Amino acid sequence: MALISALNPLLTTGWSRGDDGWRLADYEARGGYVQLRRLLNDKVSQDDLIAEVKKSVLRGRGGAGFPTGLKWSFMPRAFPGDKYVVCNSDEGEPGTFKDRDLMRFDPHSVIEGMIIAGYAMGAGRGYNYIHGEIFDIYERFEEALDEARSAGLLGQKILGSEFSFELFAHHGYGAYICGEETGLLESLEGKKGQPRYKPPFPASYGLYGKPTTINNTETFAAIPFILAIGGEKFLGMGKPNNGGTKLFSVSGHVNRPGNYEIPLGTPFSTLLDMAGGMRGGRKLKAVIPGGSSAPVLPAEIMMNTTMDYDSIAKAGSMLGSGAVIVMDETVCMVKALERLSYFYFEESCGQCTPCREGTGWLYRVVHRIEHGEGRPEDLDQLNRVTDNIMGRTICALGDAASLPVRSFINHFKSEFEYHIENKKCLIDPAVQRAGSGFFKMESA
Amino acid sequence: MSSTVNNLLSADALTRIERECAKYPVDQRQSAVMAALAIAQDELGWLAKDTIAAVAQILGMAPVAAYEVASFYNMYDLAPVGKFKITVCTNLPCALSGGVDAADYLKTKLGITFNETTADGKFTLKEGECLGACGDSPVMILNNKRMCSFMHPEQIDALLAECGHGKAGA
């Protein structure tokens, strides 16, 4: 189990009992479904509810950071036909593993958040699209849905009110691209997960062509907690324009990889301390602060940055999904980029030529540099390929493949040049190998 | 045609597929194709073209549309695999904590590389992309469904022993 710890715990309050605290009775014992009951009993208006969410300045936790309340207000509530609420739990961004733990330890917070979203937007049906690789979590979520149905929290006329909402779980089966919201919708319709052109946006043309709102798992899970403490208080837990607490998945060269909940605006150094500091006491070299698609930042920049959307953007990267990949001095940056470039090459859906062909070029060129066959013109070549990908594709995967290439070369250019000139890694392969700690030769 | 379906999939699998279809609007049975293919694969070990066509027929979709799905998502096996398919994540966050070493260890133990099956037909090794459990690395999944966390040499040995590695017969 991923270790957890928190400053000002909110979303993770229910995690303390691990796998023994996820059931409906446990969730209700800690105040679960109280907010849903209140909305239904008091017949709170949709406008008031959405205004409260706006007040919290909750920004989308899946990566784009779009304000949730604003997104909800785009739904054509008066549209007479079917409307959908979809949860994006297709968590496949390398470095991100928070939604898995959210659904593992507190699935009902996600369910309650989705029901409330359905109420706010007049949607009658929802789907939670869960990453196929975490099948045990999908099964648990199905069990939690059964509990909610039996308790009258889902289905027709919920808790005797006039509001009806059905909710189902759907599993993926191995395609990173389905984390892109329109790729996810295609997949949910039983097709290849190839993203759609936007506009039209899902709010007007979503699942089965009907108005649809898609939010990340953590975004939905935050809703009941926000309503419990009030939007203003949630905002105050973070910093202006960056409301609340957020889960950060810390992986890589730290002593305690895991999920950590911290108020937005907390210094990176505090998060690093919470994760037990650097493995083996080694020196921090670089951090990818928002999942593999976010630009890498050198240690000195990270150590002076706070963890929130605006500060990380100012530092030259993205908060993304909150996946913090920590790398120490044993990492060869060329090799690290080679692995990421392979990922995007492998996962490009093939729909747009610049991405389908460009990701292959990026991988092959980084691969040849790593393997001692780099050419002096290769770094310019890589940057040129990213120029030809970025902004020329239907979805953001092309940009996601390009940003690591640009930032790795930008911040660690001398390492790439060393590789090209000397046909080998700057860092001894034996040192690199020891860094992983696989054989436990070193004690953490 | 319906006899083809009955011959390929058990009554239990058909029931489970119908349960998946019930999650979607009545005119959207195709939405259940991912779950239905997974159910068929669990039962038959892999997805032959006939199996995919049978699933398509149950859902009222064109066989090629089901094939497009089966070939797009990488957890479907379009060729036979061993009794135990182990998918190891070697992506960057896992590699930093031993994912590549875990894969190398498995390759040595099993005497195969990625996308190969042992001669006794027991084990297939696959390289996975992010499994969404980077905090638990090294991670691997067994037969698509079971996440195995913190897989250092001792734990890998235990997993292989549990699968009967080194024993004669299956």
Coordinates of C-alpha atoms in Angstrom, one line a residue:
Chain A
M1 CA 0.0 0.0 0.0
A2 CA 1.2 3.4 -0.9
L3 CA 2.1 5.3 2.3
I4 CA 0.1 8.4 3.0
S5 CA 0.3 11.4 5.1
A6 CA -1.2 14.8 5.0
L7 CA -1.1 18.4 6.1
N8 CA -4.6 19.6 6.7
P9 CA -6.2 16.3 5.7
L10 CA -9.5 16.6 3.9
L11 CA -9.9 14.1 1.1
T12 CA -7.7 11.6 2.8
T13 CA -9.4 11.7 6.2
G14 CA -11.0 8.4 5.5
W15 CA -7.8 6.6 4.5
S16 CA -6.4 6.0 7.9
R17 CA -8.0 2.5 8.2
G18 CA -6.6 1.5 4.8
D19 CA -8.5 -1.4 3.2
D20 CA -10.8 -1.6 6.2
G21 CA -12.5 1.7 5.9
W22 CA -14.0 2.0 2.5
R23 CA -17.5 0.6 3.0
L24 CA -20.7 2.7 3.0
A25 CA -21.1 2.4 6.8
D26 CA -17.6 3.6 7.3
Y27 CA -18.1 6.6 5.0
E28 CA -21.4 7.5 6.6
A29 CA -19.8 7.3 10.0
R30 CA -17.4 10.0 9.0
G31 CA -20.1 12.3 7.6
G32 CA -20.5 10.7 4.2
Y33 CA -23.7 11.4 2.2
V34 CA -24.7 14.1 4.7
Q35 CA -24.2 16.8 1.9
L36 CA -26.3 14.9 -0.6
R37 CA -29.1 14.4 2.0
R38 CA -29.0 18.1 2.8
L39 CA -29.2 19.2 -0.9
L40 CA -32.2 16.9 -1.4
N41 CA -34.0 17.8 1.9
D42 CA -33.5 21.5 1.5
K43 CA -34.1 21.5 -2.2
V44 CA -31.0 23.6 -2.7
S45 CA -31.1 25.2 -6.1
Q46 CA -28.7 24.2 -8.9
D47 CA -27.5 27.8 -9.2
D48 CA -26.7 28.1 -5.5
L49 CA -24.9 24.7 -5.6
I50 CA -22.8 25.7 -8.6
A51 CA -22.0 29.1 -7.0
E52 CA -20.7 27.3 -3.9
V53 CA -18.4 25.2 -6.1
K54 CA -17.2 28.3 -7.9
K55 CA -16.5 30.0 -4.6
S56 CA -14.1 27.2 -3.7
V57 CA -12.0 27.8 -6.8
L58 CA -11.6 24.0 -7.1
R59 CA -9.6 23.5 -10.3
G60 CA -9.8 20.3 -12.2
R61 CA -7.5 17.7 -10.7
G62 CA -6.9 15.6 -13.8
G63 CA -4.3 17.9 -15.3
A64 CA -5.7 20.9 -17.1
G65 CA -6.7 22.8 -13.9
F66 CA -9.9 24.2 -15.4
P67 CA -12.2 25.7 -12.8
T68 CA -14.8 23.1 -11.9
G69 CA -17.7 25.4 -11.1
L70 CA -17.3 27.2 -14.4
K71 CA -17.2 23.9 -16.3
W72 CA -20.4 22.8 -14.5
S73 CA -22.1 26.1 -15.5
F74 CA -21.5 25.3 -19.2
M75 CA -23.9 22.4 -19.1
P76 CA -27.2 23.2 -20.8
R77 CA -29.3 22.3 -17.8
A78 CA -32.6 23.0 -19.6
F79 CA -31.8 20.7 -22.4
P80 CA -34.7 18.3 -22.3
G81 CA -33.0 14.9 -23.3
D82 CA -30.4 12.7 -21.6
K83 CA -27.4 14.4 -20.0
Y84 CA -24.4 12.6 -18.5
V85 CA -21.8 13.0 -15.8
V86 CA -18.6 11.1 -16.5
C87 CA -15.7 10.5 -14.2
N88 CA -12.3 10.2 -15.7
S89 CA -10.5 7.5 -13.6
D90 CA -8.4 6.4 -16.5
E91 CA -5.3 7.2 -14.6
G92 CA -2.4 6.3 -16.8
E93 CA -0.1 9.4 -16.8
P94 CA 3.2 8.0 -15.7
G95 CA 3.8 9.1 -12.1
T96 CA 0.1 9.4 -11.2
F97 CA -1.6 7.0 -8.8
K98 CA -3.8 9.1 -6.6
D99 CA -7.2 8.2 -8.1
R100 CA -6.4 4.5 -7.5
D101 CA -6.0 5.2 -3.8
L102 CA -9.0 7.4 -3.7
M103 CA -11.2 4.7 -5.1
R104 CA -9.5 2.1 -3.0
F105 CA -9.8 3.8 0.4
D106 CA -12.8 6.1 -0.1
P107 CA -14.9 5.1 -3.2
H108 CA -18.1 6.6 -1.8
S109 CA -16.6 10.1 -1.8
V110 CA -16.3 9.8 -5.6
I111 CA -19.9 8.4 -5.8
E112 CA -21.4 11.1 -3.7
G113 CA -19.5 13.8 -5.7
M114 CA -20.8 12.3 -8.9
I115 CA -24.4 12.2 -7.6
I116 CA -24.2 15.8 -6.5
A117 CA -22.7 16.8 -9.9
G118 CA -25.7 15.0 -11.5
Y119 CA -28.0 17.0 -9.3
A120 CA -26.3 20.3 -10.1
M121 CA -26.4 19.8 -13.8
G122 CA -29.7 17.9 -14.1
A123 CA -28.0 14.8 -15.5
G124 CA -29.7 11.5 -14.9
R125 CA -26.9 9.1 -15.6
G126 CA -23.2 8.8 -14.9
Y127 CA -20.2 6.6 -15.7
N128 CA -16.9 6.1 -14.0
Y129 CA -14.3 5.1 -16.5
I130 CA -11.6 3.2 -14.6
H131 CA -8.1 2.4 -15.8
G132 CA -8.1 -1.2 -16.9
E133 CA -4.8 -2.1 -15.2
I134 CA -6.3 -1.6 -11.7
F135 CA -9.0 -4.2 -12.1
D136 CA -9.2 -4.9 -8.4
I137 CA -10.1 -1.3 -7.8
Y138 CA -12.8 -1.4 -10.5
E139 CA -14.3 -4.4 -8.7
R140 CA -14.2 -2.6 -5.4
F141 CA -15.9 0.4 -7.0
E142 CA -18.6 -1.9 -8.4
E143 CA -19.2 -3.2 -4.9
A144 CA -19.4 0.3 -3.5
L145 CA -22.0 1.2 -6.2
D146 CA -24.1 -1.9 -5.1
E147 CA -24.0 -0.6 -1.6
A148 CA -25.2 2.8 -2.6
R149 CA -28.0 1.4 -4.8
S150 CA -29.2 -0.9 -1.9
A151 CA -29.3 2.2 0.4
G152 CA -31.4 4.2 -2.0
L153 CA -28.6 6.6 -2.7
L154 CA -28.6 5.8 -6.4
G155 CA -31.5 5.0 -8.7
Q156 CA -35.0 6.3 -9.0
K157 CA -36.2 9.1 -6.7
I158 CA -33.1 9.1 -4.5
L159 CA -33.9 9.1 -0.8
G160 CA -37.6 9.8 -1.6
S161 CA -36.8 13.0 -3.5
E162 CA -37.7 13.8 -7.1
F163 CA -34.1 13.4 -8.2
S164 CA -33.1 10.2 -10.0
F165 CA -29.5 9.3 -11.0
E166 CA -28.0 6.0 -12.2
L167 CA -24.3 5.4 -11.9
F168 CA -22.2 2.7 -13.5
A169 CA -18.5 1.7 -13.7
H170 CA -16.8 1.0 -17.0
H171 CA -13.2 -0.4 -17.3
G172 CA -10.6 0.5 -19.8
Y173 CA -8.2 -2.2 -21.1
G174 CA -4.9 -0.5 -21.7
A175 CA -4.8 2.7 -23.7
Y176 CA -3.2 5.9 -22.3
I177 CA -5.1 8.1 -24.8
C178 CA -8.4 7.3 -23.1
G179 CA -7.4 9.6 -20.3
E180 CA -8.1 12.4 -22.9
E181 CA -11.7 13.3 -22.3
T182 CA -13.0 12.8 -25.8
G183 CA -11.0 9.7 -26.4
L184 CA -12.6 8.4 -23.2
L185 CA -16.0 9.2 -24.6
E186 CA -15.3 7.3 -27.8
S187 CA -14.1 4.4 -25.7
L188 CA -17.2 4.5 -23.5
E189 CA -19.2 4.2 -26.7
G190 CA -17.4 1.0 -27.5
K191 CA -14.9 2.3 -30.1
K192 CA -11.2 2.9 -30.4
G193 CA -10.3 5.7 -28.0
Q194 CA -9.4 8.3 -30.6
P195 CA -10.0 11.9 -29.5
R196 CA -12.6 14.1 -31.2
Y197 CA -12.2 17.6 -32.5
K198 CA -13.2 20.3 -30.1
P199 CA -15.4 22.2 -30.5
P200 CA -18.0 20.9 -30.1
F201 CA -17.1 20.5 -26.4
P202 CA -18.6 17.6 -24.4
A203 CA -21.0 20.0 -22.6
S204 CA -22.9 20.3 -25.9
Y205 CA -21.9 17.1 -27.7
G206 CA -20.6 14.4 -25.3
L207 CA -21.4 10.8 -24.6
Y208 CA -23.8 9.5 -27.3
G209 CA -23.9 13.0 -28.6
K210 CA -25.6 14.3 -25.5
P211 CA -24.5 17.1 -23.1
T212 CA -21.8 15.7 -20.8
T213 CA -19.6 16.9 -18.1
I214 CA -16.3 15.1 -17.5
N215 CA -14.3 15.6 -14.3
N216 CA -11.4 13.8 -12.8
T217 CA -11.9 11.4 -9.8
E218 CA -10.2 13.7 -7.3
T219 CA -12.4 16.6 -8.5
F220 CA -15.6 14.7 -7.8
A221 CA -14.2 13.4 -4.5
A222 CA -13.5 16.9 -3.3
I223 CA -17.1 18.0 -3.8
P224 CA -18.7 16.6 -0.6
F225 CA -15.8 17.9 1.4
I226 CA -16.1 21.3 -0.1
L227 CA -19.9 21.5 0.6
A228 CA -19.2 20.3 4.2
I229 CA -16.8 23.1 5.1
G230 CA -18.0 25.7 2.5
G231 CA -16.4 26.9 -0.6
E232 CA -14.7 29.9 1.0
K233 CA -13.0 27.8 3.7
F234 CA -11.8 25.4 1.0
L235 CA -10.3 28.2 -1.0
G236 CA -8.6 29.5 2.2
M237 CA -6.9 26.2 2.7
G238 CA -4.9 26.8 -0.5
K239 CA -4.0 30.2 -2.0
P240 CA -5.9 32.6 -4.2
N241 CA -6.8 31.1 -7.6
N242 CA -5.5 27.8 -6.3
G243 CA -8.2 26.6 -3.8
G244 CA -7.9 23.8 -1.3
T245 CA -5.8 20.8 -0.7
K246 CA -4.6 18.4 -3.4
L247 CA -3.2 14.9 -3.6
F248 CA 0.3 14.6 -4.8
S249 CA 1.7 11.2 -6.0
V250 CA 5.4 11.2 -5.2
S251 CA 7.4 8.6 -7.0
G252 CA 11.0 7.9 -7.9
H253 CA 14.1 8.4 -5.7
V254 CA 12.4 9.2 -2.3
N255 CA 12.4 7.1 0.8
R256 CA 8.6 6.9 1.0
P257 CA 6.9 7.0 -2.4
G258 CA 3.2 7.5 -2.0
N259 CA 0.2 9.9 -2.0
Y260 CA 0.4 13.0 0.1
E261 CA -2.4 15.6 0.6
I262 CA -1.1 19.1 1.1
P263 CA -2.6 22.6 0.8
L264 CA -1.9 24.1 -2.6
G265 CA 0.9 26.6 -2.1
T266 CA 3.0 24.3 0.1
P267 CA 6.7 24.4 -0.6
F268 CA 8.1 21.5 -2.6
S269 CA 10.8 21.0 0.0
T270 CA 8.0 20.3 2.6
L271 CA 6.5 17.6 0.3
L272 CA 9.9 16.1 -0.2
D273 CA 10.4 15.9 3.5
M274 CA 7.0 14.2 3.9
A275 CA 8.0 11.6 1.4
G276 CA 11.0 10.8 3.6
G277 CA 13.6 12.8 1.7
M278 CA 16.0 11.5 -0.9
R279 CA 16.7 7.8 -1.0
G280 CA 20.1 6.9 0.3
G281 CA 20.6 10.6 1.2
R282 CA 21.6 11.3 -2.4
K283 CA 21.4 14.6 -4.0
L284 CA 18.2 15.9 -5.8
K285 CA 18.9 16.4 -9.5
A286 CA 15.6 17.0 -11.2
V287 CA 11.8 16.8 -10.7
I288 CA 9.0 16.3 -13.1
P289 CA 6.3 18.1 -11.1
G290 CA 3.1 17.2 -12.8
G291 CA 3.2 13.8 -14.5
S292 CA 5.4 12.6 -17.4
S293 CA 3.9 15.2 -19.8
A294 CA 5.0 18.2 -17.7
P295 CA 8.4 19.8 -18.4
V296 CA 11.2 18.7 -16.1
L297 CA 12.7 21.2 -13.7
P298 CA 16.2 21.2 -12.2
A299 CA 16.6 20.8 -8.4
E300 CA 17.4 24.4 -7.7
I301 CA 14.3 25.6 -9.4
M302 CA 12.1 23.1 -7.6
M303 CA 13.5 23.8 -4.2
N304 CA 12.3 27.4 -4.6
T305 CA 8.9 26.5 -5.9
T306 CA 5.6 26.0 -4.1
M307 CA 3.2 23.3 -5.2
D308 CA 0.3 25.1 -6.8
Y309 CA -0.9 25.7 -10.4
D310 CA 0.3 29.2 -10.7
S311 CA 3.7 28.8 -9.1
I312 CA 4.7 25.7 -11.1
A313 CA 3.5 27.4 -14.3
K314 CA 5.7 30.4 -13.4
A315 CA 8.7 28.1 -12.8
G316 CA 8.2 26.7 -16.3
S317 CA 6.3 23.6 -15.9
M318 CA 2.7 22.4 -15.1
L319 CA 1.1 21.1 -11.9
G320 CA -0.8 18.6 -14.1
S321 CA -2.3 15.7 -12.2
G322 CA 0.0 16.3 -9.2
A323 CA 2.4 13.5 -10.1
V324 CA 5.8 14.4 -8.7
I325 CA 8.6 12.3 -10.2
V326 CA 11.8 12.7 -8.2
M327 CA 15.2 12.0 -9.7
D328 CA 18.5 12.0 -8.0
E329 CA 22.1 12.3 -9.2
T330 CA 22.2 8.7 -10.4
V331 CA 19.8 9.4 -13.2
C332 CA 21.1 9.8 -16.8
M333 CA 18.7 12.4 -18.3
V334 CA 19.1 11.0 -21.8
K335 CA 18.0 7.6 -20.7
A336 CA 15.1 9.0 -18.7
L337 CA 13.9 10.9 -21.7
E338 CA 14.4 7.9 -24.0
R339 CA 12.0 5.9 -21.8
L340 CA 9.4 8.7 -21.8
S341 CA 9.7 9.2 -25.5
Y342 CA 9.1 5.5 -26.1
F343 CA 5.9 5.8 -24.0
Y344 CA 4.4 8.5 -26.2
F345 CA 5.5 6.7 -29.4
E346 CA 3.8 3.5 -28.1
E347 CA 0.7 5.3 -26.9
S348 CA 0.0 7.7 -29.8
C349 CA -3.3 6.7 -31.1
G350 CA -2.2 7.1 -34.7
Q351 CA -5.0 9.5 -35.8
C352 CA -2.9 12.6 -36.5
T353 CA 0.2 12.4 -38.7
P354 CA 2.4 14.9 -36.8
C355 CA 2.0 12.9 -33.6
R356 CA 2.0 9.4 -35.1
E357 CA 5.1 10.0 -37.1
G358 CA 6.7 12.7 -34.9
T359 CA 6.6 10.6 -31.7
G360 CA 8.5 7.9 -33.6
W361 CA 11.1 10.3 -34.7
L362 CA 11.5 11.7 -31.2
Y363 CA 12.0 8.2 -29.8
R364 CA 14.4 7.1 -32.5
V365 CA 16.6 10.1 -32.2
V366 CA 16.8 10.1 -28.4
H367 CA 17.4 6.3 -28.6
R368 CA 20.3 6.7 -30.9
I369 CA 21.8 9.5 -28.7
E370 CA 21.5 7.2 -25.7
H371 CA 23.1 4.3 -27.6
G372 CA 26.1 6.2 -28.7
E373 CA 25.0 6.9 -32.2
G374 CA 24.0 10.5 -31.8
R375 CA 24.9 13.2 -34.3
P376 CA 25.9 16.8 -33.6
E377 CA 22.7 18.1 -35.4
D378 CA 20.4 15.8 -33.4
L379 CA 19.4 18.3 -30.7
D380 CA 18.3 20.8 -33.3
Q381 CA 16.6 18.0 -35.1
L382 CA 14.6 17.1 -32.0
N383 CA 13.5 20.6 -31.4
R384 CA 12.4 20.9 -35.0
V385 CA 10.3 17.7 -34.8
T386 CA 8.6 19.1 -31.7
D387 CA 7.9 22.3 -33.7
N388 CA 6.2 20.2 -36.2
I389 CA 4.1 18.3 -33.7
M390 CA 3.0 21.0 -31.2
G391 CA -0.3 22.7 -32.0
R392 CA -0.9 20.6 -35.0
T393 CA -2.8 17.7 -33.6
I394 CA -6.4 17.0 -32.4
C395 CA -5.5 16.4 -28.8
A396 CA -2.7 17.2 -26.4
L397 CA -0.8 13.9 -26.6
G398 CA 1.5 15.4 -29.3
D399 CA 2.3 18.4 -27.0
A400 CA 2.7 16.0 -24.1
A401 CA 5.4 14.0 -26.1
S402 CA 7.1 17.2 -27.1
L403 CA 7.3 19.1 -23.8
P404 CA 9.6 16.5 -22.1
V405 CA 12.0 16.6 -25.1
R406 CA 12.2 20.3 -25.1
S407 CA 12.7 20.7 -21.3
F408 CA 15.2 17.8 -20.9
I409 CA 17.3 19.3 -23.7
N410 CA 16.8 22.9 -22.4
H411 CA 17.8 22.2 -18.8
F412 CA 20.3 19.3 -19.3
K413 CA 21.8 20.2 -22.7
S414 CA 25.4 19.4 -21.6
E415 CA 24.5 15.8 -20.8
F416 CA 23.0 15.3 -24.2
E417 CA 26.1 16.9 -25.8
Y418 CA 28.4 14.7 -23.7
H419 CA 26.5 11.6 -25.0
I420 CA 26.8 12.7 -28.6
E421 CA 30.5 13.6 -28.3
N422 CA 31.6 10.7 -26.1
K423 CA 29.2 8.0 -27.2
K424 CA 28.4 7.1 -23.7
C425 CA 26.5 8.2 -20.5
L426 CA 27.9 10.9 -18.4
I427 CA 26.9 8.8 -15.4
D428 CA 28.5 5.4 -15.0
P429 CA 25.9 2.7 -15.8
A430 CA 26.8 0.9 -12.5
V431 CA 25.9 4.1 -10.6
Q432 CA 22.6 4.4 -12.5
R433 CA 21.7 0.8 -11.7
A434 CA 22.4 1.2 -8.0
G435 CA 20.0 4.1 -7.9
S436 CA 16.9 1.9 -8.3
G437 CA 17.5 0.0 -5.1
F438 CA 16.1 -3.2 -6.6
F439 CA 18.5 -5.6 -5.0
K440 CA 18.5 -3.7 -1.7
M441 CA 22.2 -3.4 -1.8
E442 CA 21.9 -0.1 0.0
S443 CA 19.6 0.5 2.9
A444 CA 17.2 3.4 2.5
Chain B
M1 CA -24.7 -18.0 -36.3
S2 CA -26.1 -18.2 -32.8
S3 CA -24.8 -21.7 -32.5
T4 CA -21.3 -20.3 -33.0
V5 CA -21.8 -18.0 -30.1
N6 CA -23.1 -20.8 -27.9
N7 CA -20.2 -23.0 -28.8
L8 CA -17.5 -20.4 -28.0
L9 CA -18.7 -18.9 -24.8
S10 CA -20.2 -20.5 -21.7
A11 CA -23.7 -19.6 -20.4
D12 CA -22.0 -17.9 -17.5
A13 CA -19.9 -15.7 -19.8
L14 CA -23.0 -14.8 -21.8
T15 CA -24.8 -13.8 -18.6
R16 CA -22.0 -11.7 -17.5
I17 CA -21.9 -9.9 -20.9
E18 CA -25.6 -9.2 -20.6
R19 CA -25.0 -7.7 -17.2
E20 CA -22.5 -5.4 -18.7
C21 CA -24.9 -4.4 -21.5
A22 CA -27.5 -3.5 -18.9
K23 CA -25.2 -0.6 -17.8
Y24 CA -25.9 1.3 -21.0
P25 CA -28.9 2.7 -22.8
V26 CA -30.8 -0.1 -24.7
D27 CA -29.7 1.2 -28.0
Q28 CA -26.0 1.3 -27.0
R29 CA -25.0 -2.3 -26.4
Q30 CA -21.7 -1.6 -28.2
S31 CA -20.6 0.3 -25.1
A32 CA -20.2 -3.1 -23.5
V33 CA -17.6 -4.3 -26.0
M34 CA -14.6 -3.7 -23.9
A35 CA -16.0 -5.6 -20.9
A36 CA -17.4 -8.4 -23.2
L37 CA -14.0 -8.9 -24.9
A38 CA -12.3 -9.1 -21.5
I39 CA -14.8 -11.7 -20.3
A40 CA -14.3 -13.7 -23.5
Q41 CA -10.5 -13.5 -23.1
D42 CA -10.7 -14.6 -19.5
E43 CA -12.7 -17.7 -20.6
L44 CA -10.7 -18.7 -23.7
G45 CA -7.2 -17.4 -22.8
W46 CA -6.9 -15.1 -25.9
L47 CA -9.1 -13.5 -28.6
A48 CA -9.2 -15.4 -31.8
K49 CA -11.0 -13.7 -34.7
D50 CA -14.0 -16.1 -34.3
T51 CA -14.2 -15.1 -30.7
I52 CA -14.2 -11.4 -31.5
A53 CA -16.8 -12.0 -34.2
A54 CA -19.0 -13.9 -31.7
V55 CA -18.8 -11.0 -29.2
A56 CA -19.6 -8.6 -32.0
Q57 CA -22.7 -10.6 -32.9
I58 CA -23.9 -10.6 -29.3
L59 CA -23.6 -6.8 -29.2
G60 CA -25.1 -6.2 -32.6
M61 CA -22.0 -4.6 -34.0
A62 CA -19.9 -5.3 -37.1
P63 CA -17.1 -7.8 -36.5
V64 CA -14.5 -5.3 -37.8
A65 CA -15.7 -2.7 -35.2
A66 CA -15.1 -5.2 -32.4
Y67 CA -11.7 -6.2 -34.0
E68 CA -10.7 -2.5 -34.0
V69 CA -11.3 -2.3 -30.3
A70 CA -9.5 -5.6 -29.6
S71 CA -6.5 -4.5 -31.5
F72 CA -6.5 -0.9 -30.1
Y73 CA -6.3 -1.7 -26.4
N74 CA -3.1 -3.5 -25.3
M75 CA -4.5 -5.8 -22.6
Y76 CA -6.3 -7.9 -25.2
D77 CA -4.2 -10.8 -26.5
L78 CA -4.8 -11.5 -30.2
A79 CA -2.5 -14.5 -30.1
P80 CA -2.2 -17.3 -27.5
V81 CA -0.3 -16.5 -24.3
G82 CA 1.0 -18.6 -21.5
K83 CA -1.2 -19.7 -18.6
F84 CA 0.4 -16.8 -16.6
K85 CA 0.9 -13.5 -18.3
I86 CA 3.1 -11.2 -16.3
T87 CA 3.1 -7.5 -17.4
V88 CA 5.9 -5.5 -15.9
C89 CA 5.9 -1.7 -15.9
T90 CA 9.3 -0.3 -17.0
N91 CA 8.1 3.3 -17.4
L92 CA 10.2 6.1 -15.9
P93 CA 8.8 6.3 -12.4
C94 CA 8.9 2.5 -12.0
A95 CA 12.4 2.3 -13.6
L96 CA 13.7 4.7 -10.9
S97 CA 12.6 2.2 -8.3
G98 CA 13.6 -1.0 -10.0
G99 CA 11.0 -1.7 -12.7
V100 CA 13.6 -2.5 -15.4
D101 CA 15.6 -4.6 -12.9
A102 CA 12.5 -6.5 -12.0
A103 CA 11.9 -7.2 -15.7
D104 CA 15.5 -8.3 -16.2
Y105 CA 15.2 -10.6 -13.2
L106 CA 12.1 -12.2 -14.6
K107 CA 13.7 -12.6 -18.0
T108 CA 16.6 -14.4 -16.5
K109 CA 14.5 -16.6 -14.2
L110 CA 12.1 -17.6 -17.1
G111 CA 14.7 -17.7 -19.8
I112 CA 12.5 -15.5 -22.1
T113 CA 12.3 -11.9 -23.1
F114 CA 9.3 -9.6 -23.6
N115 CA 6.5 -11.0 -25.8
E116 CA 7.8 -14.5 -25.5
T117 CA 6.3 -17.6 -23.8
T118 CA 8.2 -20.3 -22.0
A119 CA 8.5 -23.6 -23.8
D120 CA 6.1 -25.3 -21.3
G121 CA 3.5 -22.7 -22.2
K122 CA 3.2 -21.5 -18.6
F123 CA 4.6 -18.0 -18.7
T124 CA 4.4 -15.0 -21.0
L125 CA 6.3 -11.8 -20.3
K126 CA 5.0 -8.4 -21.4
E127 CA 6.3 -4.9 -21.0
G128 CA 3.6 -2.7 -19.7
E129 CA 3.1 1.0 -19.9
C130 CA 2.0 2.9 -16.8
L131 CA -0.1 0.6 -14.6
G132 CA -1.1 3.6 -12.4
A133 CA 0.6 2.2 -9.3
C134 CA 4.0 4.0 -9.5
G135 CA 4.1 4.4 -5.7
D136 CA 4.3 0.6 -5.3
S137 CA 7.0 0.0 -7.9
P138 CA 8.4 -2.4 -8.9
V139 CA 4.9 -3.4 -10.0
M140 CA 3.5 -6.0 -12.4
I141 CA 0.1 -7.4 -13.2
L142 CA -0.7 -11.1 -13.4
N143 CA -3.2 -12.1 -16.1
N144 CA -4.5 -8.6 -16.4
K145 CA -6.4 -8.6 -13.1
R146 CA -4.0 -8.9 -10.2
M147 CA -1.8 -6.1 -9.2
C148 CA 1.5 -7.2 -7.6
S149 CA 3.2 -4.4 -5.6
F150 CA 6.7 -3.9 -4.4
M151 CA 8.1 -6.8 -6.4
H152 CA 11.7 -7.2 -5.3
P153 CA 13.6 -10.5 -5.9
E154 CA 12.1 -12.3 -2.9
Q155 CA 8.5 -11.3 -3.9
I156 CA 9.1 -12.3 -7.5
D157 CA 10.4 -15.7 -6.5
A158 CA 7.3 -16.2 -4.3
L159 CA 5.0 -15.2 -7.2
L160 CA 6.7 -17.6 -9.6
A161 CA 6.5 -20.4 -7.0
E162 CA 2.8 -19.7 -6.6
C163 CA 2.4 -20.1 -10.3
G164 CA 4.2 -23.4 -10.2
H165 CA 7.5 -22.3 -11.8
G166 CA 10.1 -25.0 -11.8
K167 CA 7.6 -27.8 -11.3
A168 CA 6.9 -30.3 -14.0
G169 CA 3.4 -30.3 -15.5
A170 CA 1.0 -27.4 -15.3

